[in-house]
Coordinates of C-alpha atoms in Angstrom, one line a residue:
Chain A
X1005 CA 0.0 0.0 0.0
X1006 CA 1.1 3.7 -0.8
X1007 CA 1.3 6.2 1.6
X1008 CA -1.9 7.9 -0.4
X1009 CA -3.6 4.5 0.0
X1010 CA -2.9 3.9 3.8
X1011 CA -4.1 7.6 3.7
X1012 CA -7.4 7.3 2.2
X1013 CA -8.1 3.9 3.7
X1014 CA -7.7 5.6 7.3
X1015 CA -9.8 8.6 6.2
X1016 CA -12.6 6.6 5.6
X1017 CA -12.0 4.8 8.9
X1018 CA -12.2 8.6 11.0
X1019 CA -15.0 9.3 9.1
X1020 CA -17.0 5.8 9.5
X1021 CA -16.5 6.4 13.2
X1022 CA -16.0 10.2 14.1
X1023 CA -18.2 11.2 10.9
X1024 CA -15.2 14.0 9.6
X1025 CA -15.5 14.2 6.0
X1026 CA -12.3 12.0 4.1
X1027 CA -10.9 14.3 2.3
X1028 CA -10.3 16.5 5.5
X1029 CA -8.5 13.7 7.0
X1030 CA -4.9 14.9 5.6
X1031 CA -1.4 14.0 6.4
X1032 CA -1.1 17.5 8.5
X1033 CA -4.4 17.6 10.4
X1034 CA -3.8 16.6 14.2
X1035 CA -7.1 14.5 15.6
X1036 CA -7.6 16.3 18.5
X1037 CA -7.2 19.9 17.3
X1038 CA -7.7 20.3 13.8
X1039 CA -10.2 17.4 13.4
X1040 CA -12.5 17.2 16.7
X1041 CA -11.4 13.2 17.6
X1042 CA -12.3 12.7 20.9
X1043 CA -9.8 10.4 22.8
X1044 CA -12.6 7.4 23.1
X1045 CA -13.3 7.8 18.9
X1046 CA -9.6 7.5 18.8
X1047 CA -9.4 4.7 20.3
X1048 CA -12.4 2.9 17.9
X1049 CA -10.1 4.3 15.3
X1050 CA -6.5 2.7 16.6
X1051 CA -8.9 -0.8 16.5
X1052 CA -10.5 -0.3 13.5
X1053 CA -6.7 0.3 11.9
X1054 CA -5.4 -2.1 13.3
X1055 CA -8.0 -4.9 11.7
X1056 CA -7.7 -2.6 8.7
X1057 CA -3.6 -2.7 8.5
X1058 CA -3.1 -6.2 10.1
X1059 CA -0.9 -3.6 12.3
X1060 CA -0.9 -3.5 16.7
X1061 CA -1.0 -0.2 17.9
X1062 CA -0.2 -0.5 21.9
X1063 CA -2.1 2.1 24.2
X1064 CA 0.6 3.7 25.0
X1065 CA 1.7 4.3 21.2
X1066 CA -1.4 6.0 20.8
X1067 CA -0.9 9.0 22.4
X1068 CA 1.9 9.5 19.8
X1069 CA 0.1 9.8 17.1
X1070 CA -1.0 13.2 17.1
X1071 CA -1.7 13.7 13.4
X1072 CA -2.5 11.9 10.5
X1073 CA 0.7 11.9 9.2
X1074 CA 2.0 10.1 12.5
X1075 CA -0.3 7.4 11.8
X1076 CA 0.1 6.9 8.6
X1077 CA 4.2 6.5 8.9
X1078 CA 3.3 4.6 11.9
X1079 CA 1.4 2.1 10.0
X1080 CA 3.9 1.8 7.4
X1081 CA 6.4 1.4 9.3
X1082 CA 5.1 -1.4 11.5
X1083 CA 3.6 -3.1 7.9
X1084 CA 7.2 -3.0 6.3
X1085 CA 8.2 -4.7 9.4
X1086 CA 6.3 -7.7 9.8
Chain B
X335 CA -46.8 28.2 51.6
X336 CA -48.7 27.6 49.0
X337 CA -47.3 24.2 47.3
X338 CA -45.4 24.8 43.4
X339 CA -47.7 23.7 40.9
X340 CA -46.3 21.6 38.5
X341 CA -47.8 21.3 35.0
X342 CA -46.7 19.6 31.5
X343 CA -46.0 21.5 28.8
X344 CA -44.5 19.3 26.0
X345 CA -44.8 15.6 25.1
X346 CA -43.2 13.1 22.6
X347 CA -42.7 9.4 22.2
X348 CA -41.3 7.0 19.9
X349 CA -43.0 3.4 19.9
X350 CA -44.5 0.4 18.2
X351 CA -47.6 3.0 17.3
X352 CA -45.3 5.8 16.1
X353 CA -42.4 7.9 16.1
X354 CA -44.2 10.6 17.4
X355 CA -47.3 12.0 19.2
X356 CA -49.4 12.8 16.4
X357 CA -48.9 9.3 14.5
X358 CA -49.2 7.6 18.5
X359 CA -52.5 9.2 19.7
X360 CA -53.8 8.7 15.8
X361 CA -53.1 4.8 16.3
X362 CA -54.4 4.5 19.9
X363 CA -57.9 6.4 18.8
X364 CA -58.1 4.3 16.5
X365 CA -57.5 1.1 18.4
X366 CA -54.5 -0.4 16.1
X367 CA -51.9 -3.1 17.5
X368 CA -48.3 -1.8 17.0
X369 CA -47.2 -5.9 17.9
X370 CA -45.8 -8.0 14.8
X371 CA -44.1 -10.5 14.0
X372 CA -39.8 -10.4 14.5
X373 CA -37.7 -10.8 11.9
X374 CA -35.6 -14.6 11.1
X375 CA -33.3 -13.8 13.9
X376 CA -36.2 -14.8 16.6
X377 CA -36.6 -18.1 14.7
X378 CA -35.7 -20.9 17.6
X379 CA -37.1 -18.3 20.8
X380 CA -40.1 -19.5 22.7
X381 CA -41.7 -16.1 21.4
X382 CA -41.4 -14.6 17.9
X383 CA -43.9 -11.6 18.4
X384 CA -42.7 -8.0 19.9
X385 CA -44.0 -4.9 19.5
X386 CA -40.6 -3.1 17.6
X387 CA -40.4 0.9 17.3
X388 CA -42.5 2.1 14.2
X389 CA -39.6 4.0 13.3
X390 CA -36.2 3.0 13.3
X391 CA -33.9 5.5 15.8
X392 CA -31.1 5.6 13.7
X393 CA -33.5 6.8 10.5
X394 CA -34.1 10.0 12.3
X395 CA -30.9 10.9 14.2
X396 CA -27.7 11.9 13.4
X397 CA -25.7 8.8 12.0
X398 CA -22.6 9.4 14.3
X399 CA -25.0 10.9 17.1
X400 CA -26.8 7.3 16.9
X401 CA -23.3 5.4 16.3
X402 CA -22.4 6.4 19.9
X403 CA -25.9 5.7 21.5
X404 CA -27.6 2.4 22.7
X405 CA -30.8 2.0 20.7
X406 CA -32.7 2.7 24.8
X407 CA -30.8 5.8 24.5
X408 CA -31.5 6.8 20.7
X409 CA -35.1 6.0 21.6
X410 CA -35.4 8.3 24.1
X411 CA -33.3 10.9 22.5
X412 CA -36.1 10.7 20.0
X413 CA -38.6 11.7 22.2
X414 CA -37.1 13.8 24.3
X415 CA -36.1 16.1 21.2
X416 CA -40.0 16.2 20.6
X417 CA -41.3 17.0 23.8
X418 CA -38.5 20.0 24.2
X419 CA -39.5 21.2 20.5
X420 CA -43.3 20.7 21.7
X421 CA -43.0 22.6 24.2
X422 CA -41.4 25.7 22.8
X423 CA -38.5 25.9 25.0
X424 CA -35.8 25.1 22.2
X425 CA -37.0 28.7 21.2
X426 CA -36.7 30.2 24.2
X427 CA -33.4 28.3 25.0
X428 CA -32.1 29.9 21.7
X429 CA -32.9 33.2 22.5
X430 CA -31.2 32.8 26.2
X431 CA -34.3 32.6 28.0
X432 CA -33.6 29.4 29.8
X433 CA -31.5 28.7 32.6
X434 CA -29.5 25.7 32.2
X435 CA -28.6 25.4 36.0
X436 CA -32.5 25.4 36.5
X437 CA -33.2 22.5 34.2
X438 CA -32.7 18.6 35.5
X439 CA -33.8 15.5 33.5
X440 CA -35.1 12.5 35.4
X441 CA -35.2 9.7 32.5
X442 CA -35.5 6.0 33.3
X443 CA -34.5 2.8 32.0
X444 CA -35.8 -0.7 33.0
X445 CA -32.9 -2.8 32.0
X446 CA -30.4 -0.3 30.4
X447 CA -28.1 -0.7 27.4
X448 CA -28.8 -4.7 27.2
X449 CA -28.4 -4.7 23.2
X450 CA -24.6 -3.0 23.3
X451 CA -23.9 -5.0 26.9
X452 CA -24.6 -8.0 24.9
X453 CA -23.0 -7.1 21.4
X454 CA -20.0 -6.2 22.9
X455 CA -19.9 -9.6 25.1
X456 CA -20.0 -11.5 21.1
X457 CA -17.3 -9.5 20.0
X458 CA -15.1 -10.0 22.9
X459 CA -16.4 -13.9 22.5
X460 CA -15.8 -14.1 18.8
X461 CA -13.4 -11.6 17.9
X462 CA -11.0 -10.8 21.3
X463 CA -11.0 -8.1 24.0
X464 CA -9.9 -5.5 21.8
X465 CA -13.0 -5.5 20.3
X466 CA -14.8 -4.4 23.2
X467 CA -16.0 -1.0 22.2
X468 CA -14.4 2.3 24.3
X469 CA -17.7 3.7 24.1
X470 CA -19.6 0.3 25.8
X471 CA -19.8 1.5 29.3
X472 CA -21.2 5.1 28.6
X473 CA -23.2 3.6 26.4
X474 CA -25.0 0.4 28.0
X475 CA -24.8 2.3 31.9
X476 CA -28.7 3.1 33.1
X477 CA -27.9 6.6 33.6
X478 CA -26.9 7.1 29.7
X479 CA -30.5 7.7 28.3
X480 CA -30.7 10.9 31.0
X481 CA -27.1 11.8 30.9
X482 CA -27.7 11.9 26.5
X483 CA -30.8 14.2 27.2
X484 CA -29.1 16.6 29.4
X485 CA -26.0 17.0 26.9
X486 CA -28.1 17.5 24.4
X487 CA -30.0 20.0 25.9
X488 CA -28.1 21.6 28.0
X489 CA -29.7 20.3 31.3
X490 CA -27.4 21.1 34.3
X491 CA -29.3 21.0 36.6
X492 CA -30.3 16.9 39.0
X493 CA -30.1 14.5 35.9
X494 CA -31.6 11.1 37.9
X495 CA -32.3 7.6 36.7
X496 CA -34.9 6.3 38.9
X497 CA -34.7 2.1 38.4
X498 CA -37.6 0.1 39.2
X499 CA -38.0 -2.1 36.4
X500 CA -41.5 -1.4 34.6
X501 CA -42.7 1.3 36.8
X502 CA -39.4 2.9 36.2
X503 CA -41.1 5.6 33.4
X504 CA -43.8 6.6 36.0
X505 CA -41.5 6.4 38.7
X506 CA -39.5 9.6 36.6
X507 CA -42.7 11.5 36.0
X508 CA -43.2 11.7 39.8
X509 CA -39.7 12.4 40.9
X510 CA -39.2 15.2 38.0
X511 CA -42.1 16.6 39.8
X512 CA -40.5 16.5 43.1
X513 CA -37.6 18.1 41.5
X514 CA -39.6 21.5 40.7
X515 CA -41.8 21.1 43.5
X516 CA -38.6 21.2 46.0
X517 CA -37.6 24.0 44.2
X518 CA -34.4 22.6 42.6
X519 CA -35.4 23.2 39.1
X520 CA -37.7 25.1 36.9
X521 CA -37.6 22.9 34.2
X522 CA -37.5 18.8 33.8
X523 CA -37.6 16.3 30.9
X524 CA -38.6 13.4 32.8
X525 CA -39.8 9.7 30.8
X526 CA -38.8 6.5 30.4
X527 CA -37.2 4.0 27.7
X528 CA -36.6 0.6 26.7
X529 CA -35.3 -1.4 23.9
X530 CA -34.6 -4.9 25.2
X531 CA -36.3 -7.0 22.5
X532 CA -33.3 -9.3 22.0
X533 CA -32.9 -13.0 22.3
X534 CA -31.7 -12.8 25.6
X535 CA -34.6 -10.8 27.6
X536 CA -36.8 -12.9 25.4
X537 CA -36.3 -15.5 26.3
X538 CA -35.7 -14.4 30.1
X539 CA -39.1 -13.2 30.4
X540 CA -40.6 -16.4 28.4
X541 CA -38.8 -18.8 31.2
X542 CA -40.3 -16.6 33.8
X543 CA -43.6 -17.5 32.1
X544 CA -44.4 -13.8 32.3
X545 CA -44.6 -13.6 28.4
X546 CA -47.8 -14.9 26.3
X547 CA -46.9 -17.5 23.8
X548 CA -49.8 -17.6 21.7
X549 CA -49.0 -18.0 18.2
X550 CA -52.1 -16.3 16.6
X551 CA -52.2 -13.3 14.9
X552 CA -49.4 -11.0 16.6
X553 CA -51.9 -8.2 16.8
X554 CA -54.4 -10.2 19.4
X555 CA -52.1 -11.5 21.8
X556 CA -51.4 -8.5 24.0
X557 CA -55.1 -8.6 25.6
X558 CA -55.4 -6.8 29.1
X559 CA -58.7 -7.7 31.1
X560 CA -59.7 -10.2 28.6
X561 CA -59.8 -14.1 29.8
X562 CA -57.3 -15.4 27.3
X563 CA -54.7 -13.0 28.2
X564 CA -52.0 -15.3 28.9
X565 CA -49.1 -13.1 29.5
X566 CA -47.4 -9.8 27.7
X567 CA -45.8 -8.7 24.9
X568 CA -42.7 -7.2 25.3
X569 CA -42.3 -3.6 23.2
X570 CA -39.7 -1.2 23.1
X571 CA -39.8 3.0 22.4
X572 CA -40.0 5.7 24.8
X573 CA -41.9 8.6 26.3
X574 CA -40.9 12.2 27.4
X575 CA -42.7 15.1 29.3
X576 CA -41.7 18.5 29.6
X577 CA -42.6 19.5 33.2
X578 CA -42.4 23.0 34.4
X579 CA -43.8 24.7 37.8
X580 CA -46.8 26.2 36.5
X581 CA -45.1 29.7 37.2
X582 CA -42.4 29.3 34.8
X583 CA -44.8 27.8 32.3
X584 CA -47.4 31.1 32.7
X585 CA -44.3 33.4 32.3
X586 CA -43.7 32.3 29.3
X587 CA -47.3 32.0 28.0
X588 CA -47.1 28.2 27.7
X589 CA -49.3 26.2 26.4
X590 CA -50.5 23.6 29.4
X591 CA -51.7 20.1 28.6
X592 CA -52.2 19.2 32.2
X593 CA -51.2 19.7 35.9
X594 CA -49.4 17.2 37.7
X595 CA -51.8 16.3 41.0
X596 CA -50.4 14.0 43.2
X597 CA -47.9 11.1 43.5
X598 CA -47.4 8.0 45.0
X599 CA -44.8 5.2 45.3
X600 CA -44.8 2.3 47.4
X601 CA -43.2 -0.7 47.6
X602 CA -44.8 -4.5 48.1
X603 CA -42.4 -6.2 49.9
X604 CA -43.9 -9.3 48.9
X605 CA -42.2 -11.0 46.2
X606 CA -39.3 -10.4 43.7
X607 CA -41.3 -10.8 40.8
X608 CA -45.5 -11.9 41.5
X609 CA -47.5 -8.8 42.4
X610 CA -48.9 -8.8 46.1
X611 CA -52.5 -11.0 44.6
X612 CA -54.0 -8.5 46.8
X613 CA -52.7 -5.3 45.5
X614 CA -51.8 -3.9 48.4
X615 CA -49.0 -2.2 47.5
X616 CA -50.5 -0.8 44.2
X617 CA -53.3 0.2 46.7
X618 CA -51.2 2.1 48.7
X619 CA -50.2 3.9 46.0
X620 CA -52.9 5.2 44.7
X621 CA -54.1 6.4 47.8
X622 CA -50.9 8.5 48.5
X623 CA -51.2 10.0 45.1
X624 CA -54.7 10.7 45.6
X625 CA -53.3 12.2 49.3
X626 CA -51.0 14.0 47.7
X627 CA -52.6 15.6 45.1
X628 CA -55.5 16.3 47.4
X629 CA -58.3 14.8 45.0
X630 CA -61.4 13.6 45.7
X631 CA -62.0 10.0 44.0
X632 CA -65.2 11.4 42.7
X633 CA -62.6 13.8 40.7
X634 CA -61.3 10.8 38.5
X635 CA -62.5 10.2 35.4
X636 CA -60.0 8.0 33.4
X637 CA -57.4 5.3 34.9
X638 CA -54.8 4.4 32.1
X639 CA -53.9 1.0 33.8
X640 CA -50.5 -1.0 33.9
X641 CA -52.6 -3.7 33.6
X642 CA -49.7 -5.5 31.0
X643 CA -52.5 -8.6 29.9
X644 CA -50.8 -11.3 32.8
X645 CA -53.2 -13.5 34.4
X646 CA -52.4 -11.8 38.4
X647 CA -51.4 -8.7 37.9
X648 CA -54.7 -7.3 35.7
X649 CA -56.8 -8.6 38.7
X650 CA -54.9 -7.1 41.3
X651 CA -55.1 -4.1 39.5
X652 CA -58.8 -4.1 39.9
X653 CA -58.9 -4.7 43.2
X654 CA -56.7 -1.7 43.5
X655 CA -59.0 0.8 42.1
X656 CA -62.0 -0.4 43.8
X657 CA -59.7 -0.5 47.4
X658 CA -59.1 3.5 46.5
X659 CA -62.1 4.8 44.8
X660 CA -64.8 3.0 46.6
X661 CA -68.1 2.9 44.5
X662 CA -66.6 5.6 42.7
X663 CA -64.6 3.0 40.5
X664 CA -67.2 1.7 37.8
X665 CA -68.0 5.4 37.1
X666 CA -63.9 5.6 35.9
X667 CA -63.0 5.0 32.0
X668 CA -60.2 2.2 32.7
X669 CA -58.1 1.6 30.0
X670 CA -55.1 0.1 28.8
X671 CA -52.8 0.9 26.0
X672 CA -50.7 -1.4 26.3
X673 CA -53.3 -3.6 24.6
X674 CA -51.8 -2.2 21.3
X675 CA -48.1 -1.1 22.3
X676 CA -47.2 -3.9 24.5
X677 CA -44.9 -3.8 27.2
X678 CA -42.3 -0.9 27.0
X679 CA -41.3 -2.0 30.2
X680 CA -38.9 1.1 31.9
X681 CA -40.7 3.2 28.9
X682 CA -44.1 1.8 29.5
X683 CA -45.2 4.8 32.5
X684 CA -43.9 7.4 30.5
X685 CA -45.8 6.3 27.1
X686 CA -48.5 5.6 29.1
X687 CA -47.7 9.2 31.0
X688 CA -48.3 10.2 27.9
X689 CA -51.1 9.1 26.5
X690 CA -53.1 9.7 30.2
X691 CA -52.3 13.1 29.3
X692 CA -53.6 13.6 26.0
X693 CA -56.7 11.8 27.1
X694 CA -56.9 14.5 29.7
X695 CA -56.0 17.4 26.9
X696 CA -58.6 15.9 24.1
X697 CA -60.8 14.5 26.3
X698 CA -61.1 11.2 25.1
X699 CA -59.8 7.9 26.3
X700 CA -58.4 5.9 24.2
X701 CA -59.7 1.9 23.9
X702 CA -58.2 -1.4 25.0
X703 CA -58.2 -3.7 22.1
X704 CA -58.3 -7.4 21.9
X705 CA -61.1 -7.4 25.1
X706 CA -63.4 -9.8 23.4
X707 CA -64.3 -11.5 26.6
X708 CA -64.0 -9.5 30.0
X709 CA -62.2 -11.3 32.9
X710 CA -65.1 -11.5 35.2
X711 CA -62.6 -10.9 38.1
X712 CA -62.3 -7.6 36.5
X713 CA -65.0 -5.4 37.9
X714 CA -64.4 -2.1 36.2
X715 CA -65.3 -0.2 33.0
X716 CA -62.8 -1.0 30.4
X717 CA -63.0 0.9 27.2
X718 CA -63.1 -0.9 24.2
X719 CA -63.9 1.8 21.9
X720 CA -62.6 5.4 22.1
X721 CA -64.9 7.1 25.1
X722 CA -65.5 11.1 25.7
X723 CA -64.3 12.2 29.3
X724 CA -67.0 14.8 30.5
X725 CA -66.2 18.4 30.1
X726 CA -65.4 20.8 33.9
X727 CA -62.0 19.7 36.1
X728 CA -61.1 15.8 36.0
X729 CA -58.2 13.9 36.9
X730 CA -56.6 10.9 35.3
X731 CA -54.7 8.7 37.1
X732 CA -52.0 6.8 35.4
X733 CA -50.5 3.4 37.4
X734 CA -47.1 1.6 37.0
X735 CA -46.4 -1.6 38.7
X736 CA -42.5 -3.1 38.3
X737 CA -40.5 -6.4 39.5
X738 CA -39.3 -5.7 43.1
X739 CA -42.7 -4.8 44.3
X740 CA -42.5 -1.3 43.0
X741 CA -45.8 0.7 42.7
X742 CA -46.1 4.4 41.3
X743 CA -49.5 6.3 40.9
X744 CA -49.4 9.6 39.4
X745 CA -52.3 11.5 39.0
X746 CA -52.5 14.2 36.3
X747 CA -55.6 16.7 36.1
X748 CA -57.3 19.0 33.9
X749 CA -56.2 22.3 32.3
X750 CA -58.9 23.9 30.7

């Protein structure tokens, strides 16, 4: 998967569960500020991910991934590596 | 000191009649059964009938607002946001007229979120803990219908949760009451919902035997009074009043459907589940509310009964009625609705709340179907076509009766 693709596919994740439109969900917006993810949605996004990526995202990972982009690379990086 | 009057000022409901007022009081005057049959996934339950919401929840609200809610809690969103627009005090909370810290919410539940309690227990099952949803304890706790409301509207004021199974919605009408009467709030959204027809309080209730299993036509089985009752039928929906003190309510220029009287709750102490045979406790009851309220028996025109169509408990209700308003009792239009909405259980008072009120406001009780044959143990004047109330100041009294011996009368009068 691309970057774009990991991207999108986690967009419509935020949006199936917090209800933010996709194509606001970009590489630069941070959850909590910029796109109104409460920390309980965030954690029914981490899950839904991790089904999603075949990726584990431990609790106390999560509170590193303050923007998209973070959990994006995040995801790639842990893909690449299993 | 004069007591604080307390009067209603908005209603709504969502149930197996309607998803609202209008459609709800259309379907009860004209005497139609909101009970059908349940979809493939009932197939293998000892009972395959329920009386499901007329309109789906998540149709009406918010997809993520209803994403976050149990279906008890959508429910009585649903009607809550009726009864507040009914009541015309979403206008005068726009326009700052409303004090948030004088507004509380008492909002019951007889079982709480069972469907997300139990959906989250087969995920854990089939798919692992992780799967257990963040959200499942704010959403399946009994305090989340209430708690939903007064986010929603802005209630910060007491926010309670009375629990007493199937008297629960009455037992909210009465304590939202207390609430302005004690002077702790101008303003409360009180009712009651449910939405527990799932396999597993299906068949909970059927092994108690408290649920009919007749296979007939879905529509006849719920049957109050009638000699082939044989149990209820379970429903699910909700029910919501806007109470205010009658001050508050005249300030504005409100329009009043009907004064809150008198209440009453008592307590059995007879049995976990069977109702005293005797109704004593029911009895009691009644007579506190009528106490309370300071009303004459002779003042009561209309009873909407619990009376849920089980063998003991439509008898004992009887008994009741004729243990409180003497001779007085065949002169009283009795009625139950639950003849066509089955059994909301923690949402049943507050429908029923409801509809005692709009009896009250249209002056017309509405019938109990399916009464082909009356219970000759039931010596009272059941309704089984829509009757006028007469004209000049009555009083209704609506009765809730729950598991744990709970018994709540609240008596609703006139506004002419």
């Amino acid at each position: 998967m691309s970057t774009e693709e990991i991207r999108s596919a986690l967009a419509d994740i935020v949006n199936e569960v917090a209800g933010i439109p996709a194509d606001s969900v970009q590489l630069d917006k941070s959850f909590s500020d910029d796109l109104d993810v409460d920390s309980l949605s965030m954690v029914e996004v981490v899950v839904e991910a991790e089904e999603k990526f075949g990726v584990t995202i431990p609790d106390e990972e999560v509170k590193n991934l303050k923007t998209v982009g973070d959990a994006v690379a995040y995801i790639e990086r842990n893909r690449s590596a299993a | 000191m004069s007591r604080t009057r307390v009067v209603v000022t908005g209603l709504g409901t969502t149930n197996p009649l309607g998803g609202d007022v209008a459609t709800t009081w259309e379907g009860m005057i004209a005497g139609r059964s909101g009970v059908r049959r349940l979809g493939d996934w009932a197939d293998g339950l000892p009972v395959r009938i329920g009386g499901t919401a007329a309109v789906d929840p998540t149709e009406v609200l918010d997809r993520i607002v209803a994403r976050r809610l149990d279906r008890s809690s959508q429910l009585a969103l649903v009607a809550a946001l009726e009864a507040w627009a009914d009541s015309g005090l979403d206008a005068a909370q726009e326009s700052g007229d409303l004090d948030g810290d004088r507004f509380g919410v008492a909002f019951a539940s007889g079982i709480g979120g069972v469907h997300t309690l139990l959906s989250n227990h087969d995920a854990m099952r089939d798919k692992g803990v992780r799967r257990v949803s963040p959200l499942a304890v704010p959403m399946l706790m009994a305090n989340a219908p209430a708690a939903t409301i007064s986010l929603r509207l802005g209630a910060r004021g007491p926010v309670n949760t009375p629990v007493s199974a199937c008297a629960s919605g009455n037992e909210a009408i009465s304590l939202a009451a207390d609430q302005i009467r004690l002077g702790r709030v101008d303003v409360a959204v009180a009712g009651g919902t449910e939405a527990a027809i799932h396999p597993l309080p299906i068949a909970a209730f059927a092994n108690m035997m408290a649920l009919s299993k007749n296979e007939g036509d879905p529509t006849t089985v719920s049957r109050p009074f009638d000699t082939g009752r044989d149990g209820f039928v379970l429903g699910e929906g909700a029910g919501a009043l806007v109470l205010e003190s009658l001050e508050h309510a005249q300030a504005r220029g409100a329009r009043i459907y009907a004064e809150i009287l008198g209440t009453g709750i008592t307590a059995d102490a007879h049995d976990i589940a069977q109702p005293d045979p005797a109704g004593r406790g029911g009895t009691r009851a009644i007579k506190r509310a009528l106490e309370d309220g300071d009303v004459s028996p002779t003042d009561i025109a209309h009873v909407n009964a619990h009376a849920t169509s089980t063998p003991q408990g439509d008898v004992a209700e009887s008994l009741m009625l004729h243990a409180t308003l003497g001779s007085h009792a065949n002169e009283v239009v009795v009625t139950s609705t639950k003849s066509m909405t089955g059994h909301l259980l923690g949402g049943a008072g507050a429908l029923e709340g409801v509809a005692t009120v709009l009896a009250l406001h249209h002056r017309v009780a509405p019938p109990t179907i399916n009464l082909d044959e009356q219970d000759p143990a039931v010596e009272l004047d059941v309704a089984t076509k829509p009757r006028d109330l007469p004209l000049g100041q009555i009083a209704a009294i609506n009765n809730s009766f729950g598991f744990g011996g709970a018994n709540v009368a609240v008596i609703f009068g006139s506004v002419d």
